[in-house]
CSV table of C-alpha atoms and ligand atoms in Angstrom, one decimal:
chain,number,residue,atom,x,y,z
U,1497,UNK,CA,10.5,9.8,-31.3
U,1498,UNK,CA,11.7,12.9,-29.6
U,1499,UNK,CA,8.5,15.7,-29.5
U,1500,UNK,CA,9.7,19.2,-29.8
U,1501,UNK,CA,7.4,21.6,-27.9
U,1502,UNK,CA,6.0,24.6,-28.8
U,1503,UNK,CA,6.1,27.8,-26.6
U,1504,UNK,CA,2.2,27.4,-25.8
U,1505,UNK,CA,3.3,23.4,-24.8
U,1506,UNK,CA,6.3,24.5,-22.9
U,1507,UNK,CA,4.0,27.6,-20.7
U,1508,UNK,CA,1.6,24.5,-20.0
U,1509,UNK,CA,4.9,22.3,-18.9
U,1510,UNK,CA,6.0,25.2,-16.9
U,1511,UNK,CA,2.8,25.8,-15.0
U,1512,UNK,CA,3.2,22.2,-14.0
U,1513,UNK,CA,6.6,22.3,-12.7
U,1514,UNK,CA,5.8,25.6,-11.1
U,1515,UNK,CA,2.8,24.0,-9.0
U,1516,UNK,CA,5.0,21.0,-8.2
U,1517,UNK,CA,7.8,23.2,-7.1
U,1518,UNK,CA,5.3,25.1,-4.8
U,1519,UNK,CA,4.3,21.7,-3.3
U,1520,UNK,CA,7.8,20.6,-2.5
U,1521,UNK,CA,7.7,23.6,-0.6
U,1522,UNK,CA,4.4,22.7,1.3
U,1523,UNK,CA,5.5,19.5,1.9
U,1524,UNK,CA,9.3,21.3,3.3
U,1525,UNK,CA,7.2,23.0,5.8
U,1526,UNK,CA,6.0,19.2,7.2
U,1527,UNK,CA,9.1,17.9,7.2
U,1528,UNK,CA,10.6,17.0,10.8
U,1529,UNK,CA,11.3,14.5,13.2
U,1530,UNK,CA,8.2,12.4,14.0
U,1531,UNK,CA,6.4,13.3,10.5
U,1532,UNK,CA,5.3,10.1,8.7
U,1533,UNK,CA,5.9,9.8,4.8
U,1534,UNK,CA,2.2,9.4,4.4
U,1535,UNK,CA,1.4,12.6,6.1
U,1536,UNK,CA,3.4,14.4,3.4
U,1537,UNK,CA,1.8,12.3,0.8
U,1538,UNK,CA,-1.5,13.8,2.0
U,1539,UNK,CA,-0.9,16.9,2.1
U,1540,UNK,CA,0.8,17.2,-1.4
U,1541,UNK,CA,-2.2,15.6,-2.6
U,1542,UNK,CA,-4.5,18.0,-1.1
U,1543,UNK,CA,-2.2,21.0,-2.1
U,1544,UNK,CA,-2.2,19.7,-5.6
U,1545,UNK,CA,-5.8,19.3,-6.3
U,1546,UNK,CA,-6.5,22.6,-4.8
U,1547,UNK,CA,-4.8,24.3,-7.7
U,1548,UNK,CA,-6.5,22.5,-10.0
U,1549,UNK,CA,-4.1,19.6,-11.4
U,1550,UNK,CA,-4.2,15.9,-10.3
U,1551,UNK,CA,-1.1,13.9,-8.7
U,1552,UNK,CA,1.1,12.7,-12.0
U,1553,UNK,CA,2.2,9.5,-10.2
U,1554,UNK,CA,-0.8,8.4,-9.0
U,1555,UNK,CA,-1.9,5.2,-11.0
U,1556,UNK,CA,0.8,5.5,-13.3
U,1557,UNK,CA,1.7,2.1,-13.8
U,1558,UNK,CA,0.0,1.1,-10.8
U,1559,UNK,CA,1.8,3.8,-8.3
U,1560,UNK,CA,-0.2,4.0,-5.3
U,1561,UNK,CA,0.7,7.5,-4.3
U,1562,UNK,CA,1.0,11.4,-4.7
U,1563,UNK,CA,4.7,11.3,-3.8
U,1564,UNK,CA,7.6,9.1,-3.8
U,1565,UNK,CA,9.5,9.4,-0.6
U,1566,UNK,CA,12.6,8.1,-0.7
U,1567,UNK,CA,14.6,7.5,3.1
U,1568,UNK,CA,18.1,7.1,3.6
U,1569,UNK,CA,19.2,4.1,1.4
U,1570,UNK,CA,16.3,4.1,-0.8
U,1571,UNK,CA,17.1,5.6,-4.0
U,1572,UNK,CA,13.6,6.5,-5.3
U,1573,UNK,CA,10.1,5.3,-5.9
U,1574,UNK,CA,9.8,5.0,-1.8
U,1575,UNK,CA,6.2,4.4,-1.5
U,1576,UNK,CA,4.9,6.8,1.3
U,1577,UNK,CA,3.8,4.8,5.0
U,1578,UNK,CA,3.2,5.1,8.3
U,1579,UNK,CA,7.3,5.4,8.4
U,1580,UNK,CA,8.2,8.3,11.1
U,1581,UNK,CA,10.9,10.3,9.8
U,1582,UNK,CA,13.9,10.7,12.6
U,1583,UNK,CA,16.2,13.4,13.4
U,1584,UNK,CA,19.3,12.5,11.2
U,1585,UNK,CA,17.4,11.0,8.0
U,1586,UNK,CA,17.2,12.5,4.4
U,1587,UNK,CA,14.3,11.9,2.4
U,1588,UNK,CA,14.0,12.3,-1.5
U,1589,UNK,CA,10.6,13.4,-2.3
U,1590,UNK,CA,9.6,13.4,-6.3
U,1591,UNK,CA,6.1,14.7,-7.1
U,1592,UNK,CA,4.6,15.0,-10.2
U,1593,UNK,CA,1.5,16.7,-11.5
U,1594,UNK,CA,-0.9,16.5,-14.4
U,1595,UNK,CA,-2.8,19.3,-15.9
U,1596,UNK,CA,-4.0,20.8,-19.1
U,1597,UNK,CA,-2.7,17.9,-21.2
U,1598,UNK,CA,1.4,18.0,-19.9
U,1599,UNK,CA,2.9,17.0,-16.9
U,1600,UNK,CA,5.1,18.2,-14.2
U,1601,UNK,CA,8.1,16.2,-12.4
U,1602,UNK,CA,10.3,17.5,-9.8
U,1603,UNK,CA,12.6,16.2,-7.1
U,1604,UNK,CA,14.4,17.2,-3.9
U,1605,UNK,CA,16.4,15.4,-1.2
U,1606,UNK,CA,15.6,17.0,2.3
U,1607,UNK,CA,17.2,17.1,5.8
U,1608,UNK,CA,15.5,15.8,8.8
U,1609,UNK,CA,16.6,17.7,11.7
U,1610,UNK,CA,20.2,17.6,11.9
U,1611,UNK,CA,22.1,15.6,9.2
U,1612,UNK,CA,25.7,14.5,9.8
U,1613,UNK,CA,28.5,16.4,7.7
U,1614,UNK,CA,29.2,13.2,5.1
U,1615,UNK,CA,25.3,12.9,4.4
U,1616,UNK,CA,25.2,16.9,3.9
U,1617,UNK,CA,27.9,16.6,1.5
U,1618,UNK,CA,26.4,13.7,-0.6
U,1619,UNK,CA,23.4,16.0,-0.8
U,1620,UNK,CA,25.1,19.1,-1.7
U,1621,UNK,CA,27.3,17.4,-4.5
U,1622,UNK,CA,24.6,15.6,-6.1
U,1623,UNK,CA,22.5,19.0,-6.0
U,1624,UNK,CA,25.9,20.5,-7.9
U,1625,UNK,CA,25.9,17.4,-10.2
U,1626,UNK,CA,22.5,18.2,-11.7
U,1627,UNK,CA,23.3,22.0,-12.0
U,1628,UNK,CA,26.5,20.9,-14.2
U,1629,UNK,CA,24.0,18.8,-16.3
U,1630,UNK,CA,22.1,21.6,-17.0
U,1631,UNK,CA,24.7,23.4,-17.9
U,1632,UNK,CA,25.4,21.2,-21.1
U,1633,UNK,CA,21.7,21.0,-21.8
U,1634,UNK,CA,21.9,23.7,-24.7
U,1635,UNK,CA,21.0,23.3,-28.6
U,1636,UNK,CA,24.1,21.5,-30.4
U,1637,UNK,CA,25.6,19.6,-27.2
U,1638,UNK,CA,24.7,15.7,-27.2
U,1639,UNK,CA,23.0,13.8,-24.6
U,1640,UNK,CA,26.2,12.3,-23.4
U,1641,UNK,CA,27.4,15.6,-22.6
U,1642,UNK,CA,25.3,15.9,-19.7
U,1643,UNK,CA,25.8,12.8,-18.4
U,1644,UNK,CA,29.4,13.1,-18.5
U,1645,UNK,CA,29.1,16.3,-16.4
U,1646,UNK,CA,27.2,14.7,-14.0
U,1647,UNK,CA,29.1,12.0,-13.5
U,1648,UNK,CA,32.5,13.6,-13.2
U,1649,UNK,CA,31.3,16.0,-10.7
U,1650,UNK,CA,30.1,13.4,-8.3
U,1651,UNK,CA,32.7,10.6,-8.7
U,1652,UNK,CA,35.3,13.8,-8.3
U,1653,UNK,CA,33.7,14.1,-4.9
U,1654,UNK,CA,34.1,10.0,-4.5
U,1655,UNK,CA,30.9,8.8,-4.8
U,1656,UNK,CA,28.8,6.7,-7.4
U,1657,UNK,CA,26.2,7.2,-10.2
U,1658,UNK,CA,23.1,4.9,-10.3
U,1659,UNK,CA,23.1,3.5,-14.1
U,1660,UNK,CA,19.6,1.9,-14.1
U,1661,UNK,CA,17.6,4.6,-13.5
U,1662,UNK,CA,17.9,7.5,-16.0
U,1663,UNK,CA,16.2,10.9,-16.6
U,1664,UNK,CA,13.9,11.7,-19.4
U,1665,UNK,CA,11.5,14.0,-21.7
U,1666,UNK,CA,9.0,15.1,-20.3
U,1667,UNK,CA,5.6,16.5,-22.1
U,1668,UNK,CA,1.9,14.8,-22.7
U,1669,UNK,CA,3.7,11.7,-20.8
U,1670,UNK,CA,5.7,11.7,-18.0
U,1671,UNK,CA,8.6,9.6,-19.7
U,1672,UNK,CA,9.5,10.5,-23.3
U,1673,UNK,CA,12.6,10.2,-25.4
U,1674,UNK,CA,15.0,10.8,-24.7
U,1675,UNK,CA,16.7,8.8,-21.9
U,1676,UNK,CA,18.8,11.2,-20.2
U,1677,UNK,CA,21.6,9.0,-18.4
U,1678,UNK,CA,23.3,10.6,-15.3
U,1679,UNK,CA,26.9,9.0,-16.7
U,1680,UNK,CA,28.7,8.8,-20.1
U,1681,UNK,CA,30.9,10.5,-22.9
U,1682,UNK,CA,31.2,13.5,-24.0
U,1683,UNK,CA,29.8,13.9,-27.8
U,1684,UNK,CA,27.7,10.6,-27.6
U,1685,UNK,CA,23.8,10.4,-27.7
U,1686,UNK,CA,21.4,12.4,-29.8
U,1687,UNK,CA,22.0,15.9,-30.4
U,1688,UNK,CA,19.9,18.6,-28.5
U,1689,UNK,CA,17.7,21.1,-30.2
U,1690,UNK,CA,15.8,24.0,-28.8
U,1691,UNK,CA,11.7,23.2,-27.6
U,1692,UNK,CA,13.0,19.5,-26.3
U,1693,UNK,CA,12.0,19.6,-22.8
U,1694,UNK,CA,13.9,17.3,-20.7
U,1695,UNK,CA,13.9,15.9,-16.9
U,1696,UNK,CA,17.6,15.9,-15.6
U,1697,UNK,CA,17.5,13.9,-11.9
U,1698,UNK,CA,20.8,12.5,-11.2
U,1699,UNK,CA,20.5,9.9,-8.1
U,1700,UNK,CA,24.3,9.6,-6.2
U,1701,UNK,CA,25.1,7.1,-3.9
U,1702,UNK,CA,27.8,7.9,-1.3
U,1703,UNK,CA,29.0,3.8,-1.3
U,1704,UNK,CA,28.9,1.6,-4.7
U,1705,UNK,CA,26.5,2.3,-7.6
U,1706,UNK,CA,24.6,-1.0,-7.0
U,1707,UNK,CA,20.9,-1.2,-6.1
U,1708,UNK,CA,18.2,-3.7,-5.7
U,1709,UNK,CA,14.6,-3.4,-5.8
U,1710,UNK,CA,12.1,-4.3,-2.8
U,1711,UNK,CA,9.4,-7.0,-3.2
U,1712,UNK,CA,6.6,-4.3,-2.7
U,1713,UNK,CA,7.7,-3.6,-6.3
U,1714,UNK,CA,8.5,-0.4,-6.2
U,1715,UNK,CA,11.0,0.9,-3.8
U,1716,UNK,CA,14.8,1.1,-5.2
U,1717,UNK,CA,17.5,1.0,-2.2
U,1718,UNK,CA,21.2,0.7,-2.5
U,1719,UNK,CA,22.8,-2.7,-2.2
U,1720,UNK,CA,25.4,-1.7,0.5
U,1721,UNK,CA,22.8,0.3,2.6
U,1722,UNK,CA,24.6,3.6,2.5
U,1723,UNK,CA,22.9,6.9,1.7
U,1724,UNK,CA,21.7,8.0,-2.0
U,1725,UNK,CA,20.7,11.3,-2.7
U,1726,UNK,CA,18.3,12.5,-5.8
U,1727,UNK,CA,17.3,15.8,-7.3
U,1728,UNK,CA,15.2,16.6,-10.4
U,1729,UNK,CA,14.6,19.9,-12.7
U,1730,UNK,CA,13.0,20.2,-15.8
U,1731,UNK,CA,14.4,22.1,-18.7
U,1732,UNK,CA,13.7,23.0,-22.0
U,1733,UNK,CA,16.7,23.2,-24.5
U,1734,UNK,CA,17.5,26.8,-25.7
U,1735,UNK,CA,20.1,28.2,-28.2
U,1736,UNK,CA,23.0,29.3,-25.5
U,1737,UNK,CA,21.3,28.3,-21.8
U,1738,UNK,CA,19.0,25.9,-20.8
U,1739,UNK,CA,15.8,27.2,-19.6
U,1740,UNK,CA,14.8,25.6,-16.1
U,1741,UNK,CA,11.2,25.4,-15.8
U,1742,UNK,CA,10.9,24.2,-12.3
U,1743,UNK,CA,12.4,25.9,-9.4
U,1744,UNK,CA,14.0,25.1,-5.8
U,1745,UNK,CA,13.5,28.7,-4.9
U,1746,UNK,CA,10.3,28.1,-2.7
U,1747,UNK,CA,11.8,24.9,-0.9
U,1748,UNK,CA,15.2,26.7,0.0
U,1749,UNK,CA,12.7,29.7,1.6
U,1750,UNK,CA,11.4,27.2,3.8
U,1751,UNK,CA,14.4,25.1,4.6
U,1752,UNK,CA,17.9,26.0,5.9
U,1753,UNK,CA,20.4,25.1,3.2
U,1754,UNK,CA,23.6,26.1,4.9
U,1755,UNK,CA,26.4,23.6,3.5
B,118,MF3,N1,9.1,11.0,-11.1
B,118,MF3,C1,10.0,9.6,-11.2
B,118,MF3,C2,10.7,10.0,-11.9
B,118,MF3,O1,11.4,11.1,-11.9
B,118,MF3,C3,8.9,8.8,-11.9
B,118,MF3,C4,8.0,7.9,-10.7
B,118,MF3,S1,7.2,6.6,-11.1
B,118,MF3,C5,5.6,6.5,-10.3
B,118,MF3,O2,11.1,10.2,-13.5
B,118,MF3,F1,5.2,5.5,-10.7
B,118,MF3,F2,6.4,6.3,-9.2
B,118,MF3,F3,4.9,7.5,-10.5
B,119,CO,CO1,12.0,12.4,-14.1
B,120,CO,CO1,10.5,12.6,-10.8
């Protein structure tokens, strides 16, 4: 069942995603060699609670933390721990909030210190793929148009698209219909209409597309051990252009993104 949101509901989802975006900027201030992923998680939880929301992931399906912190070959759902970030790592930080009956959900992949050129290109291409997807999140287009655009951009750069994990509707539940795959065919799938709020979140691998889950029941990593990048924004379908409800602006005021 697709749930279309009222303008009032969209404003609440926007406030949630704005808070997630600002939380990720707080996390960005701390990301450097020597910090642990659990320290990032503590700061995020504190910032979310200080701003009147609760962490959206904590307790979701039994998930133990506020952030998902996925390093290098970890694709998504890495659990914060005493793991120390080191120079040259990349870390996907995915964060959610819940307030006023709705969720926010946004993610960004950060470099830790100096990262080699190949990996920087993977990050850049993954973020570009997300925006290619967003260009297709318009009334009258179909879900398959989004995935097609993401996949085309990623594969043209020589990368591969994770199939098993997808974007999703966002609202009173963190994961609502429809599923939003990062691959697909033009003109396929449900038709998009104004008021549908979705998260688009490409997970793009430098090597092949195959993934596996760790024995912890959460961490997803590449089979070939090569790095993976992940960016996520929440958007509402509008008539001529998607309206983006999250933002990377605050993050990118903190970090250096010369590509
Ligand atoms: N935020 C993830 C997503 O983008 C889902 C996290 S599931 C959790 O869809 F259990 F880790 F919270
Ligand atoms: Co999501
Ligand atoms: Co997310």
